[in-house]
Every structure is written in C-alpha cells, then in structure tokens.
Short mmCIF file of C-alpha atoms in Angstrom, two decimals:
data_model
loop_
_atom_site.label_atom_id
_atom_site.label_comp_id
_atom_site.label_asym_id
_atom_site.label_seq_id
_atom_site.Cartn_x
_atom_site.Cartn_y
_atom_site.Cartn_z
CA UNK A 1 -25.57 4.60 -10.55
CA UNK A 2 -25.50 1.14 -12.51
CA UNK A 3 -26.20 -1.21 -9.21
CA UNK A 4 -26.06 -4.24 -11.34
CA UNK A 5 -22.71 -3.46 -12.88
CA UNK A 6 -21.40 -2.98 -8.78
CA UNK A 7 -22.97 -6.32 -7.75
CA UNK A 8 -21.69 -8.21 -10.15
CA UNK A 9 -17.80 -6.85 -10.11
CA UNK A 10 -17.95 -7.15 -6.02
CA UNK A 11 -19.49 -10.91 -7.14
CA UNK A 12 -16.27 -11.81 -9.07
CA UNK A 13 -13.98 -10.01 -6.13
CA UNK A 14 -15.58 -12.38 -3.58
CA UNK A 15 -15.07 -15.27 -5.85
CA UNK A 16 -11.33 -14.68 -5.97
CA UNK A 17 -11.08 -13.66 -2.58
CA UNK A 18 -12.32 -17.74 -1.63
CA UNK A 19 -9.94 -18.75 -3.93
CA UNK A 20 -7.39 -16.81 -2.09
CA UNK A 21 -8.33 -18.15 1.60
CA UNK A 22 -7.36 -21.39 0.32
CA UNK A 23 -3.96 -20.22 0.94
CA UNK A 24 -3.84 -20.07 4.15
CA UNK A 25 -6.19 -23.12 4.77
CA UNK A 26 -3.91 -25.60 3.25
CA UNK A 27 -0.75 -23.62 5.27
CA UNK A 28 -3.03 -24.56 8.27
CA UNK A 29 -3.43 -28.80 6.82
CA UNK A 30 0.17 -28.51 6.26
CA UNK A 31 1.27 -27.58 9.83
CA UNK A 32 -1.90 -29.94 11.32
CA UNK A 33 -4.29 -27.22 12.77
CA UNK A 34 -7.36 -27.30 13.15
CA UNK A 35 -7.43 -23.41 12.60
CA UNK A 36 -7.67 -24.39 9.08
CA UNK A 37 -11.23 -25.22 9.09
CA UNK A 38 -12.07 -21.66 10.08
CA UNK A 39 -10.58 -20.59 6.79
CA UNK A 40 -12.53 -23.56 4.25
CA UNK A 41 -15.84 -22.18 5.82
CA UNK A 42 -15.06 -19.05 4.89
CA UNK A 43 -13.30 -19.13 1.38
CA UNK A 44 -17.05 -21.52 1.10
CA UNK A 45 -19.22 -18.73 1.73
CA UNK A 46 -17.34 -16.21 0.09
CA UNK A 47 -17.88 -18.86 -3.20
CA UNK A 48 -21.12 -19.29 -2.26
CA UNK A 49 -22.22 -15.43 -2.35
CA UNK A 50 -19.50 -14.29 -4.72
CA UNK A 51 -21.74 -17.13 -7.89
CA UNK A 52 -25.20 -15.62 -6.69
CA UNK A 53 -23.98 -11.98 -6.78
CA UNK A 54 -21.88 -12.74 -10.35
CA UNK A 55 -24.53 -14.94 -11.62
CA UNK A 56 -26.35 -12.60 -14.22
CA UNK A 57 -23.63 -10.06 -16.03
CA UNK A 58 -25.11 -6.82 -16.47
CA UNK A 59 -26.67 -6.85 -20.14
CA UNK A 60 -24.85 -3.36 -20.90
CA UNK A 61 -21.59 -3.18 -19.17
CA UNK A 62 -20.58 0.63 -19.38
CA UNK A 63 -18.37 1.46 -16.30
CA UNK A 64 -18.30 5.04 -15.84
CA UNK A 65 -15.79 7.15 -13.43
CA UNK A 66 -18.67 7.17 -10.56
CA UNK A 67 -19.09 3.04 -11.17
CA UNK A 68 -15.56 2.66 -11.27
CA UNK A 69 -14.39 4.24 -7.56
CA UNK A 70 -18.00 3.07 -6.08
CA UNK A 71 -17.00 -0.73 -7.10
CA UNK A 72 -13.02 -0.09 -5.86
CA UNK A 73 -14.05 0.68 -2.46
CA UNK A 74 -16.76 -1.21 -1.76
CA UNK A 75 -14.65 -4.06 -3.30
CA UNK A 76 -11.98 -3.47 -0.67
CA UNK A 77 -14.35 -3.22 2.34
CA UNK A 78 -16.04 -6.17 1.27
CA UNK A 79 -12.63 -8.23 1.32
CA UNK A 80 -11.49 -6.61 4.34
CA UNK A 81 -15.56 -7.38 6.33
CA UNK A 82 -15.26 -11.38 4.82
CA UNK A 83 -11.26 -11.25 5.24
CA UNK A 84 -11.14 -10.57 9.22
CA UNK A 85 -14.00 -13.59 9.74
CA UNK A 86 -11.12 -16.60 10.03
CA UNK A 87 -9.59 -14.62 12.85
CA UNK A 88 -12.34 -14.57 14.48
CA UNK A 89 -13.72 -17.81 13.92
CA UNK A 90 -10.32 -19.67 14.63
CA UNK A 91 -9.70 -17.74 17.84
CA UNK A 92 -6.67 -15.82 17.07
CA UNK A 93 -8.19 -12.68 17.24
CA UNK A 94 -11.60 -13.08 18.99
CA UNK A 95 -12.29 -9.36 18.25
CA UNK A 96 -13.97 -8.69 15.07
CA UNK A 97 -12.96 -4.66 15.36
CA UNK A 98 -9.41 -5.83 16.33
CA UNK A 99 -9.57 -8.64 13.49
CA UNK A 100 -10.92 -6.44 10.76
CA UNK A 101 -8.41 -3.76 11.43
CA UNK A 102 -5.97 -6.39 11.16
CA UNK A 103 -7.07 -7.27 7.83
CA UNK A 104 -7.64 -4.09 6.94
CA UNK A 105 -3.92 -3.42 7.34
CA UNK A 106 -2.96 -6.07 5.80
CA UNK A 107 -5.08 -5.88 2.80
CA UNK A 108 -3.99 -2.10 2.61
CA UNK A 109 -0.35 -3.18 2.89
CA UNK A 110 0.03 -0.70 5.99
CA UNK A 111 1.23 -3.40 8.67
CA UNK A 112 -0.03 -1.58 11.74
CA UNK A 113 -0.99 -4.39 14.45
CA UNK A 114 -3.15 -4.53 17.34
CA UNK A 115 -1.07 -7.89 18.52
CA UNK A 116 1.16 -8.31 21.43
CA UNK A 117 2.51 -11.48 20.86
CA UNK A 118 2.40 -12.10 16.64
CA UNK A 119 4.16 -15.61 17.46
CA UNK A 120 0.76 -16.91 19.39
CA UNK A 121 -0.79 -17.04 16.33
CA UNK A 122 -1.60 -20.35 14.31
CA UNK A 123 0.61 -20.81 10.99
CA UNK A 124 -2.79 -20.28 8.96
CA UNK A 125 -3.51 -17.18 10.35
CA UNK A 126 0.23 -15.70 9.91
CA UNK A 127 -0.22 -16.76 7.22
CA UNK A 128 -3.04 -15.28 5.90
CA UNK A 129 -1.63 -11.54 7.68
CA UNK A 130 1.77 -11.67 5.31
CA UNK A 131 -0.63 -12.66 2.17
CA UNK A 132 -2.76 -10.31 2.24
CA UNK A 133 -0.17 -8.16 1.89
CA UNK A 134 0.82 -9.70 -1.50
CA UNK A 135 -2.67 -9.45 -2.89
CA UNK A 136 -3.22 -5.67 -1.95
CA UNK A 137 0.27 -4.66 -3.03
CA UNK A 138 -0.59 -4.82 -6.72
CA UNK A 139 -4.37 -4.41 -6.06
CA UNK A 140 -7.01 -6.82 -6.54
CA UNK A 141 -8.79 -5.14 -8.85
CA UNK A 142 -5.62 -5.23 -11.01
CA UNK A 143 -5.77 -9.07 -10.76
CA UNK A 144 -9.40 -9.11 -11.56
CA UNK A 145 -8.43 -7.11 -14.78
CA UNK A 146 -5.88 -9.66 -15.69
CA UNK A 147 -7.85 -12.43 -15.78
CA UNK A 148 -11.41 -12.03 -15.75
CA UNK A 149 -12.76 -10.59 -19.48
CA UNK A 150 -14.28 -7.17 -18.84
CA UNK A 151 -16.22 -4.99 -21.28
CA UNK A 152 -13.74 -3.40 -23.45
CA UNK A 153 -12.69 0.33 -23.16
CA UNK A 154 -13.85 0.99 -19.61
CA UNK A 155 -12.29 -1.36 -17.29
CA UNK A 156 -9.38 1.61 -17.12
CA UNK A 157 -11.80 3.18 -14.77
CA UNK A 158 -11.05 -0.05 -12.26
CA UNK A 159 -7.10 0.40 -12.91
CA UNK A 160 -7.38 4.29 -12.11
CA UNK A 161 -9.35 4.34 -8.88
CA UNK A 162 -7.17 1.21 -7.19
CA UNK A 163 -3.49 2.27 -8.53
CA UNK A 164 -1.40 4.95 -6.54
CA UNK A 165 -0.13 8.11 -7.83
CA UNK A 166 -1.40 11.02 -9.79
CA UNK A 167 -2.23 9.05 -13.21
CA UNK A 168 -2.47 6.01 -14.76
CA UNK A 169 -1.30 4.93 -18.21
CA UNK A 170 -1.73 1.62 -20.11
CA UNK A 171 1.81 -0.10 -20.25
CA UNK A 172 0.57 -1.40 -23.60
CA UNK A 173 -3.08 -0.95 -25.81
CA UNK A 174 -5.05 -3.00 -24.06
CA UNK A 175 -6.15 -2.82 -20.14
CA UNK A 176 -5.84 -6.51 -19.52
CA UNK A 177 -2.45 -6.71 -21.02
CA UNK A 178 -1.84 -4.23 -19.06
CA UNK A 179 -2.58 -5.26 -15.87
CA UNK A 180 -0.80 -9.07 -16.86
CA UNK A 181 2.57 -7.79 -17.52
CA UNK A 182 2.02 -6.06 -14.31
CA UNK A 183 1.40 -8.78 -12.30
CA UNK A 184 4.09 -10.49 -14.23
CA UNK A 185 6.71 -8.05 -12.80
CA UNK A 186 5.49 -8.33 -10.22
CA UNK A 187 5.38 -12.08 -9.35
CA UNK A 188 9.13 -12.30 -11.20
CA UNK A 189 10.57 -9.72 -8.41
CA UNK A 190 8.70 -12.18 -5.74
CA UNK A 191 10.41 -15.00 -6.58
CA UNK A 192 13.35 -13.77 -6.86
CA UNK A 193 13.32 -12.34 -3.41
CA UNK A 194 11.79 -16.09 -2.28
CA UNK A 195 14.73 -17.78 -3.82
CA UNK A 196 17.50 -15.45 -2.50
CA UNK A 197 16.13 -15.44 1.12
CA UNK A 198 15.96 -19.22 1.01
CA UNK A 199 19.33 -19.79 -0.32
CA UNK A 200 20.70 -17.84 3.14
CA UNK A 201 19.12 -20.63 4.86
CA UNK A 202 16.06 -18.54 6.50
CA UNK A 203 13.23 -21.19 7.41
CA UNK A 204 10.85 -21.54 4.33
CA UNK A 205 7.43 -20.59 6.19
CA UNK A 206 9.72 -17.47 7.62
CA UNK A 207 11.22 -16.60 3.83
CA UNK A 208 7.86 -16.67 2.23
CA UNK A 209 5.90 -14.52 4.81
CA UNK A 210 8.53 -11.95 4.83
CA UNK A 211 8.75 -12.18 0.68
CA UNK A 212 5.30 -11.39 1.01
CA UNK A 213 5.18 -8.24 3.30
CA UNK A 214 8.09 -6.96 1.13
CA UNK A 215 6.31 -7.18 -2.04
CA UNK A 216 3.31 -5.53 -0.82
CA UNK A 217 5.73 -3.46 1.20
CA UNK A 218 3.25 -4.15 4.18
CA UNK A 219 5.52 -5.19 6.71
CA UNK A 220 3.67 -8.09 8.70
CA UNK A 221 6.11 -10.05 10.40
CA UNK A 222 6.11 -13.69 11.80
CA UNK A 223 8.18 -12.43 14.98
CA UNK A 224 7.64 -10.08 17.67
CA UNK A 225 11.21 -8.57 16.86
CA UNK A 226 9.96 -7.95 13.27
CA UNK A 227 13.08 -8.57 11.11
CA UNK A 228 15.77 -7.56 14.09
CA UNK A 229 16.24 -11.76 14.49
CA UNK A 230 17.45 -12.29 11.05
CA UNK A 231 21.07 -12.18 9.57
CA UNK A 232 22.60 -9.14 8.56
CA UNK A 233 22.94 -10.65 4.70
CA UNK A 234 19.40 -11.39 5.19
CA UNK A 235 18.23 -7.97 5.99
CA UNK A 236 20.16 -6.61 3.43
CA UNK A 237 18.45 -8.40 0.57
CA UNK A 238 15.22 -7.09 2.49
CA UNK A 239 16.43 -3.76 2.16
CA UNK A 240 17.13 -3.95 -1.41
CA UNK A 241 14.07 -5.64 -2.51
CA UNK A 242 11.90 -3.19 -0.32
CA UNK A 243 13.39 -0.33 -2.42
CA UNK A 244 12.86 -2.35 -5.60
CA UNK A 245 9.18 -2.39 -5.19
CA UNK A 246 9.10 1.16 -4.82
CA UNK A 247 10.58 1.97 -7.63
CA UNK A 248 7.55 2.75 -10.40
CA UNK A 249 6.61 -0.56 -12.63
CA UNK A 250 6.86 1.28 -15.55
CA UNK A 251 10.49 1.37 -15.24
CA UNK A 252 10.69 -2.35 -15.41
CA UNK A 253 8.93 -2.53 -18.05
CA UNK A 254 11.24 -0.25 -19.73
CA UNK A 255 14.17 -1.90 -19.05
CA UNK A 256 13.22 -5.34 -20.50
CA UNK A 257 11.47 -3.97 -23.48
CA UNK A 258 13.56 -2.60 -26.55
CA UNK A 259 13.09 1.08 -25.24
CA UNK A 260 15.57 1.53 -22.34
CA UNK A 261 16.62 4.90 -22.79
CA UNK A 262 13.12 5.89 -21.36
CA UNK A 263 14.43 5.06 -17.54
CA UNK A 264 17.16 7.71 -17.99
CA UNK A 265 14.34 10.37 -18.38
CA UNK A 266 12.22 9.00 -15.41
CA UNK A 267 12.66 12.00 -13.43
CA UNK A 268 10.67 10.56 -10.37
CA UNK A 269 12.93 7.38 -10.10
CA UNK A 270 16.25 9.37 -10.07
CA UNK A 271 14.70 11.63 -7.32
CA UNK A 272 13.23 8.48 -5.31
CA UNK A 273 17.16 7.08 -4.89
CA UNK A 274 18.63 10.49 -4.34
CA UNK A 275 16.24 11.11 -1.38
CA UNK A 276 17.14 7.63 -0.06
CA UNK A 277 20.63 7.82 -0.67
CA UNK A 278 20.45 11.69 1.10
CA UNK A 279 18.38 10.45 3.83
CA UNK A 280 20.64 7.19 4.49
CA UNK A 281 23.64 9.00 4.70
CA UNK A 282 21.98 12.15 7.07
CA UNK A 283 20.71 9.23 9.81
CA UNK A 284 23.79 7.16 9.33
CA UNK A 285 26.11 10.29 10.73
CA UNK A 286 22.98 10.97 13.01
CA UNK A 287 23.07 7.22 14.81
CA UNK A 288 26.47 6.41 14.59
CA UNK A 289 27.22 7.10 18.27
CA UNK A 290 24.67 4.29 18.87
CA UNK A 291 26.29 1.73 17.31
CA UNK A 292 29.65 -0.21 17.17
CA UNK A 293 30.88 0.64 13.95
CA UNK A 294 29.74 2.69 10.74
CA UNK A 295 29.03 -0.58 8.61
CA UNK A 296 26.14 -1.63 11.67
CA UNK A 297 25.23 2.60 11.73
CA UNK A 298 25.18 2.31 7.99
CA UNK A 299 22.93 -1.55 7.78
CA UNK A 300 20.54 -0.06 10.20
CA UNK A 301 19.98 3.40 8.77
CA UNK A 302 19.45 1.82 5.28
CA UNK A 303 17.13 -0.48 6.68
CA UNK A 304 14.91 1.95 7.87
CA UNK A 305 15.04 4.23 5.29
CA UNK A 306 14.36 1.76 2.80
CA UNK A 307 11.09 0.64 5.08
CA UNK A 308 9.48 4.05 5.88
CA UNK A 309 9.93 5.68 2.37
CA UNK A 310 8.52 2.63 0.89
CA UNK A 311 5.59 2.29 3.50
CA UNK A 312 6.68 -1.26 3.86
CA UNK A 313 7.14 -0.95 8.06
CA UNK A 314 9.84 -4.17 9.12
CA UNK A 315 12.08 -2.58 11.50
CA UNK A 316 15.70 -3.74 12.47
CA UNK A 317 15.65 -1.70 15.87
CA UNK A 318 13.47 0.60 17.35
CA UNK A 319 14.15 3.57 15.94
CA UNK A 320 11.55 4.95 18.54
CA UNK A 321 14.91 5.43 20.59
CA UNK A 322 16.75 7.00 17.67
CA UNK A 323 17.63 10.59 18.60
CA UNK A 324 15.14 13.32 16.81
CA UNK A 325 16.72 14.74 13.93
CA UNK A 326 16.99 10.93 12.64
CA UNK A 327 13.01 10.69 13.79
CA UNK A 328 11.76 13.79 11.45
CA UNK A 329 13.79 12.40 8.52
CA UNK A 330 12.30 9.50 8.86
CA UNK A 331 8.61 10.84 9.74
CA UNK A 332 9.32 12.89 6.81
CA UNK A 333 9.61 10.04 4.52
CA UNK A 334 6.63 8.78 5.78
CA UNK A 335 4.64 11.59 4.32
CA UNK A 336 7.31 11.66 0.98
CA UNK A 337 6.44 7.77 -0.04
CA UNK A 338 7.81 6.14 -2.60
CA UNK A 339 6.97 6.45 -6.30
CA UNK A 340 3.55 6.08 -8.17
CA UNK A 341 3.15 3.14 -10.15
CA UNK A 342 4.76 1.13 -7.43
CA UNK A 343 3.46 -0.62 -4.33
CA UNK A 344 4.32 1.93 -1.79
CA UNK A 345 2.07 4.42 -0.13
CA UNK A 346 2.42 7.94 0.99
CA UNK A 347 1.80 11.09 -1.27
CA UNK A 348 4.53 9.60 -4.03
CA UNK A 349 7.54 11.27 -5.02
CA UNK A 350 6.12 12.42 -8.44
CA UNK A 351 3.51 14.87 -6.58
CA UNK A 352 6.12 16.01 -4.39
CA UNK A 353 8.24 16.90 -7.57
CA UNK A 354 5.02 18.81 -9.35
CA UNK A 355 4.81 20.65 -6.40
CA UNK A 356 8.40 21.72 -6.31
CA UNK A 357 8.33 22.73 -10.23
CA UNK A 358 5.20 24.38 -9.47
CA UNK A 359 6.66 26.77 -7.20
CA UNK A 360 9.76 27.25 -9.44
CA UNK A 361 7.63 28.08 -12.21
CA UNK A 362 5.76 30.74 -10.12
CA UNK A 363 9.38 32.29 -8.99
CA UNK A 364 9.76 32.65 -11.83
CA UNK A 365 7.06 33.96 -13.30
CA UNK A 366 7.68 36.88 -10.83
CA UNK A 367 11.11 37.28 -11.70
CA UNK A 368 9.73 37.61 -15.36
CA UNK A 369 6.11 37.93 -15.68
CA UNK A 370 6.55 37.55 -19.38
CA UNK A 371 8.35 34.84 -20.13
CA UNK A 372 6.33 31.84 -20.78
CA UNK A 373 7.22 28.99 -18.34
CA UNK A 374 6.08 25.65 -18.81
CA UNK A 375 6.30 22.76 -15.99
CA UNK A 376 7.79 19.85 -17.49
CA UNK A 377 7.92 16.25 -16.43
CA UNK A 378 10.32 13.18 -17.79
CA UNK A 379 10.79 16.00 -20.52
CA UNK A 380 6.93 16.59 -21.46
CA UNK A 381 4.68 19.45 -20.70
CA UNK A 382 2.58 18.20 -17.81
CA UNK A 383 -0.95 18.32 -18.35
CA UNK A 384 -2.55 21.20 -16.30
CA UNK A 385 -5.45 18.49 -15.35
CA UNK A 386 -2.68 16.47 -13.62
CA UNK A 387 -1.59 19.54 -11.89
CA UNK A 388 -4.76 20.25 -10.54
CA UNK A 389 -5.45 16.58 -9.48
CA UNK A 390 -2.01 16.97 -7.61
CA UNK A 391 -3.59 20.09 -5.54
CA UNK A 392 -6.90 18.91 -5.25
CA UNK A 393 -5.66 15.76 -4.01
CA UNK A 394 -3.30 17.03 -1.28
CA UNK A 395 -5.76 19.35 -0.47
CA UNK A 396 -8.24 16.76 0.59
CA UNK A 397 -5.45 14.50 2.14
CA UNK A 398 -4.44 17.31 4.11
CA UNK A 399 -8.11 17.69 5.19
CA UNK A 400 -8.56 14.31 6.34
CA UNK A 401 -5.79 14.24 7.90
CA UNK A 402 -6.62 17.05 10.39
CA UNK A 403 -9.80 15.72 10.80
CA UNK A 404 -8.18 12.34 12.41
CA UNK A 405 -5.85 13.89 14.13
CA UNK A 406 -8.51 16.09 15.71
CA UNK A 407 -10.53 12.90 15.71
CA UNK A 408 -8.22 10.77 17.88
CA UNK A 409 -7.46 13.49 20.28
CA UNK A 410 -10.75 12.77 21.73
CA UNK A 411 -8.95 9.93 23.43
CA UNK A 412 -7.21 11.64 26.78
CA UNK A 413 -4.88 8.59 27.30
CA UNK A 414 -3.30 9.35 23.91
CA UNK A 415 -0.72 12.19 23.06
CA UNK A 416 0.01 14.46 20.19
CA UNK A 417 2.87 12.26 19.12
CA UNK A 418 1.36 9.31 19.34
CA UNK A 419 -2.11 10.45 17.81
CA UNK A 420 -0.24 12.32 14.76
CA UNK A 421 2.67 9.13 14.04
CA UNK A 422 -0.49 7.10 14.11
CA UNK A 423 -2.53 8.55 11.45
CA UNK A 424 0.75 9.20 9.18
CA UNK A 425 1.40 5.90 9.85
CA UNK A 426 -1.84 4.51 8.84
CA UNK A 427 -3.15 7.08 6.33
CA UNK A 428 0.18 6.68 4.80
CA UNK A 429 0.59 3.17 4.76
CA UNK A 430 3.58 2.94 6.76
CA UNK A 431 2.90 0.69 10.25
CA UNK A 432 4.53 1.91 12.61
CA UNK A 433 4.58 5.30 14.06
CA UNK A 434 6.29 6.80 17.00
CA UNK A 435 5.25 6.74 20.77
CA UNK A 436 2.91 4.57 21.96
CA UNK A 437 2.28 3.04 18.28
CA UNK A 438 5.98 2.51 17.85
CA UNK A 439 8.07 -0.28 16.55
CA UNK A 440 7.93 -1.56 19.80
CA UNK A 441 4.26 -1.59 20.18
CA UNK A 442 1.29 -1.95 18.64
CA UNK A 443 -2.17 -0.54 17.87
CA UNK A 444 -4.08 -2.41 20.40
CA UNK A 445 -4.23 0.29 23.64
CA UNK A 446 -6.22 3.10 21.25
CA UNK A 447 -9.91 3.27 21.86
CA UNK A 448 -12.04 2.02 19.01
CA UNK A 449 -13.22 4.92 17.77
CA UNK A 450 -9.53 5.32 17.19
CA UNK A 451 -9.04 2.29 15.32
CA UNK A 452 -12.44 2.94 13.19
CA UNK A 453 -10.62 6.17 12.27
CA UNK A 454 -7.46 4.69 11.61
CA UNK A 455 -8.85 1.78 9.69
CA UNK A 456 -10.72 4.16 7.07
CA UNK A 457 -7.21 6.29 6.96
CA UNK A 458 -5.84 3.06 5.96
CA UNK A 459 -8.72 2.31 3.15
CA UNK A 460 -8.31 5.81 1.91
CA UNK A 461 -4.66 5.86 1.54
CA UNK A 462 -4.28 2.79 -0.23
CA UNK A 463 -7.23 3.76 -2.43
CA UNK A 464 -5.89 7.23 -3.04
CA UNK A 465 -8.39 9.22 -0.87
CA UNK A 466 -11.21 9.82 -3.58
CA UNK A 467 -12.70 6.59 -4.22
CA UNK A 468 -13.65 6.41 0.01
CA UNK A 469 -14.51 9.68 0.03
CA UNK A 470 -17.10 8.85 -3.16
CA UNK A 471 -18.35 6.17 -1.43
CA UNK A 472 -19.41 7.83 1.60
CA UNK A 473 -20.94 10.78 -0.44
CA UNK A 474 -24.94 10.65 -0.73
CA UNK A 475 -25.17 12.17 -3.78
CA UNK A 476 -23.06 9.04 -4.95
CA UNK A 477 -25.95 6.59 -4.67
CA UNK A 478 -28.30 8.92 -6.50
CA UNK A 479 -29.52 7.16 -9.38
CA UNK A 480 -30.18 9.32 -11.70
CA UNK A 481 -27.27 11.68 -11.47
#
C-alpha cells in the first residue's frame, strides 16, 4: 500500500470539498444567517488540512487497483466525517450520528432523512443537503479527474472504483477528457432543468435545490411534502429530467458526436424505457381507483416510477398507501435501478440484462449442448471477465444485504417491512422505503446501530460494494502485499 499516494489524493478531495462549503455559506450571507459562519469555519479547516496533507506529491505516482478503491472510499468517508460538521455546529442537526447520516445520504445521492420538519432548517443548511447531492451524483473523484493533473495512465483506477455499473470505458483517449465531457453533460442537463423550472415560476432557492436532487437523483427536498406542493407542469419536467439522468452518459455523448447510430444499439437504454414505460402503465391501471381521472392516475404513477427506478426518491403522494401489487413493482424497481454510466443507483439495468442472457444461453446450451452460444451485448461478445464481475458482484450485494437485514432485526420496535424497505432503500440509493421509513416518514425512530448499518449500505452502494468492502479488509493495509 502506497500511503503517500492516499494522503495526498484525500489532501486534494478536502481541498475541493472547502471550496464546495462555500456554497452554502454564501446561500446562508445571502438570506442573513448567522448559520453561515458554521460553514466558513469549516470549508477553513478543510483548506487548512486538505494543503498540509497535499503539500508534498508522492515522488512516484503509480496508482494501482488496491490504491485506487482504498483512496475512493476513504475519500468519501472523509467528505461525509468533515461534511456533517456545519450541521452540527450551526444547530440544525445537533446530532453528529444523525448529521453524518444526513450527509452521508446526501453525498451518496440516497435522500433518506432522519428530519421531521426539513422546513426548520436554515437556507444554508438546505442548502448544503440538495448540493451534496449534485457533487456525489457524478462523483467527486470524477471532478478531481477533470481538473486536477494526475499521473498519466492510472488515474482510470479512480474513475473505475467511484462510477456505477459493471465497467468503465474512456468516452475519449484520455482520462481527464474523459471525465470533462462528463461533467460537461452533465452540468448542460442541470441547467437546463434550472432554466425550465424557473420559467414555471417555482421560487429560485426552491428550483435550484430541487435541480440539484434531480441531477444527483438524490431526492432532498426543501418541503416536508417533498415535491406533492408543486404544479403538475412542474412535476412533470421533474419526471422527465429524473429519467434523463438515468439514462447512461455515454448515450449523450453519442448523440452529439458524429456517431449517432451507436444509441440504436444501446441495448441497456432501450430496456431502461421499456421497463418504465411497462411499469408506468401496470401501476397506472393498478391506482386508478384512487384518483379522479386517468391523466392524475397516469402523472402520479409516472412520477414514481421515474423516482424509484432512478434512485432519485421525491415523491408526489405516499405511495406507502398505494395498494400492493403497485408496492412490489415499485420495490422491484428499487432493486432494478437505472442504467450504468448514469447517476442512479441500484444493481443497473445492464447486469440485470447479463443475467437474463446468461440464463438464455444456458437453456440453450441444454437444448443443444453443441451449438456454440455466445452472450452478446450492444452487438459484441461480452467479455467473460465482465460476466464474472456481474456474479461476483451480486453475489456479495446479496450477502450484505442479508447481513443488514439480519443486522437491523436486532431492533424489536422495527418490522420485517420496515427493516427490509430500509436497507433496499439505502443500499440501493433510493430514500424512501415502505413502513415506518416511508414517504411519509423518516429515518429518525431506528436505533443507531441501525443507522450505522444503513449509513455504510449507503457508502457501499454508491461506491459499488467493493471499494468499502476493500477498505475494511486487513489484508488491505498490508504493506507489502
């Protein structure tokens, strides 16, 4: 293990991370509050320790696999430890368990909350909630890469261990360039969102919070009624900008570059619409009985869709009270996710589709054991080391998340329902569950060994499972292995 190399990339991370509290600081000057100082003395010490840790570069800078997923999740913990102080120091959340798994969510873009009343809160601190969102939705690491030089030909090791789904490929040569046209995309679809929301006359603070926690698809609100109080025109260009950031980057890319045709063969994305379109129409028939016509069944159902598939969490109503065929769709799309390459969680759509080839292939294989049958994705062979990273992977998410489950049902006041919802919710990214952790409630009545369980379900589903679970093995801080 190169220490040096880990010090000084969590060194640059806290560096942007002060620049990034400045955010919410001058929100707080803006509005008058004296919240805001909480936030200067912290983006100040994060400055402060993020020059003395980056102050010497490591004299040979070769990132290896193990450096790369040690520095990713020590990188997010150490945002998430220095991100929850403000809360605490301003007073909005006086707990620093309760505050860090606030940031934690936030950072994670899961948008589970342990408030009861998000409209107490100080403008800096809503702020800083809806944000974080924005910064984790694309990855920190990512924006590191973009703008910090690197040593050439192993800063891919960064990109891999922070971005979701089963592999990651360089949009163009070069890693920085890269991660820029990335961030490009995404900024572009942010704006756009900004501008469109503001032009239906939703309140500026209001517009860009919400803009946020779409982009990230995290879901922090700045009401108690989530997005319920907002226009129907309003919610609708939520709902179609929450399924635009699910949609894999790559196809973007595609379609303003010269070759478009490459979209059409983007098996993953054509799946990812059928299965919304599918489930929209299955809930809509589902919950019409529940509403006054099929246009507000219709809104509603696409709403919610839109928001569990794509981890992003804003609810319209509480679809807590929706009957349960319409609740196992939708728990089901919390486990489906939306595609890799984007910023939703969940297992992604393109695993789910491996899977599903997988077991054709094997079908047929017994239909005709000589026949040679090869799995193909976006019409290519796919590799048989992504199709064991696919198994490996679910294996160990499926692990984990028995062992939470098992985990929370420590806790006597909680239920199966709630205690299951909860972990999909959080190791999936999602927010809300079902129960007692439904869109109606919050996170706040489960014990804290709950929440500690929760909040590293939420690190290790952003992070795609392996780079916690690297982090926490001993072996990892060996030396000399």
């Amino acid at each position: 293990m190169h220490y040096s190399i880990v010090r000084y990339i969590q060194g640059q991370i806290l560096k942007i991370e002060g620049a990034l509290l400045l955010v919410p600081a001058l929100t707080g000057v803006l509005y008058r509050e004296w919240e805001a100082s909480s936030y200067f003395l912290v983006a100040l010490i994060c400055e402060a320790i993020g020059i003395l840790l980056a102050l010497r570069k490591p004299a040979k800078f070769v990132l290896y696999a193990r450096e790369g997923m040690v520095s990713v999740a020590l990188a997010w913990i150490v945002m998430s430890l220095f991100g929850a102080l403000p809360f605490v120091l301003c007073g909005d959340i006086p707990s620093f368990s309760n505050a860090l798994f606030e940031i934690i969510s936030g950072f994670t873009t899961t948008g589970a909350s342990i408030l009861e009343n998000v409209e107490a809160l100080s403008h800096a601190s809503l702020m800083w909630r809806s944000f974080s969102h924005w910064v984790g939705g694309m990855g920190v690491i990512v924006f590191m890469l973009a703008i910090i030089p690197m040593a050439s030909g192993y800063n891919m090791q960064l990109m891999k261990a922070e971005s979701p789904g089963p592999s990651v490929g360089k949009l163009v040569p070069h890693v920085k360039e890269s991660a820029k046209i990335l961030y490009l995309i995404y900024i572009s679809l942010t704006g756009i969102q900004l501008v469109l929301l503001l032009l239906t006359g939703m309140a500026g603070f209001d517009a860009l919070c919400i803009t946020f926690g779409t982009a990230g698809t995290g879901g922090f609100g700045v009401l108690n009624s989530s997005c319920g109080a907002y226009t129907g025109l309003q919610q609708n260009i939520i709902t179609i900008f929450m399924l635009a950031f699910g949609v894999n980057f790559n196809a973007y890319y595609f379609l303003l570059g010269k070759d478009r045709k490459q979209i059409l063969r983007m098996e993953e994305v054509r799946w990812y619409l059928i299965i919304v379109a599918a489930s929209i129409l299955l809930i809509c028939l589902n919950v019409r009985g529940m509403f006054h016509s099929w246009q507000e069944a219709f809104h509603h159902s696409a709403f919610q869709v839109a928001s569990v598939i794509t981890t992003t969490g804003y609810s319209t109503v509480d679809f807590d009270l929706w009957p349960m065929f319409s609740k196992m769709i939708l728990v089901a799309l919390m486990f489906c996710g939306a595609c890799a390459g984007s910023t939703g969680g969940g297992i992604k759509v393109s695993r789910i589709l491996i899977l599903f080839k997988a077991v054709r292939v094997e079908i047929r294989h017994y239909m005709h054991p000589r026949a040679v049958n090869t799995m193909k994705m976006d019409g290519k062979a796919i590799d048989k080391s992504i199709f064991r990273g696919v198994l490996v992977y679910l294996a160990a998410y499926t692990f984990v998340f028995a062992a939470s489950v098992l985990i929370l049902a420590l806790d006597p006041v909680q239920n199966f329902t709630t205690d299951f919802t909860a972990v999909a919710a959080t190791f999936n990214n999602i927010g809300p569950g079902l129960d007692a952790v439904g869109p109606a409630m919050n996170f706040n009545g489960l014990s804290l060994l709950s929440k500690y369980v929760l909040m590293f379900d939420m690190l290790a589903g952003r992070l795609e499972l392996f780079p916690m679970l690297i982090f926490f093995l001993p072996s990892t801080w060996k030396k000399n292995i």
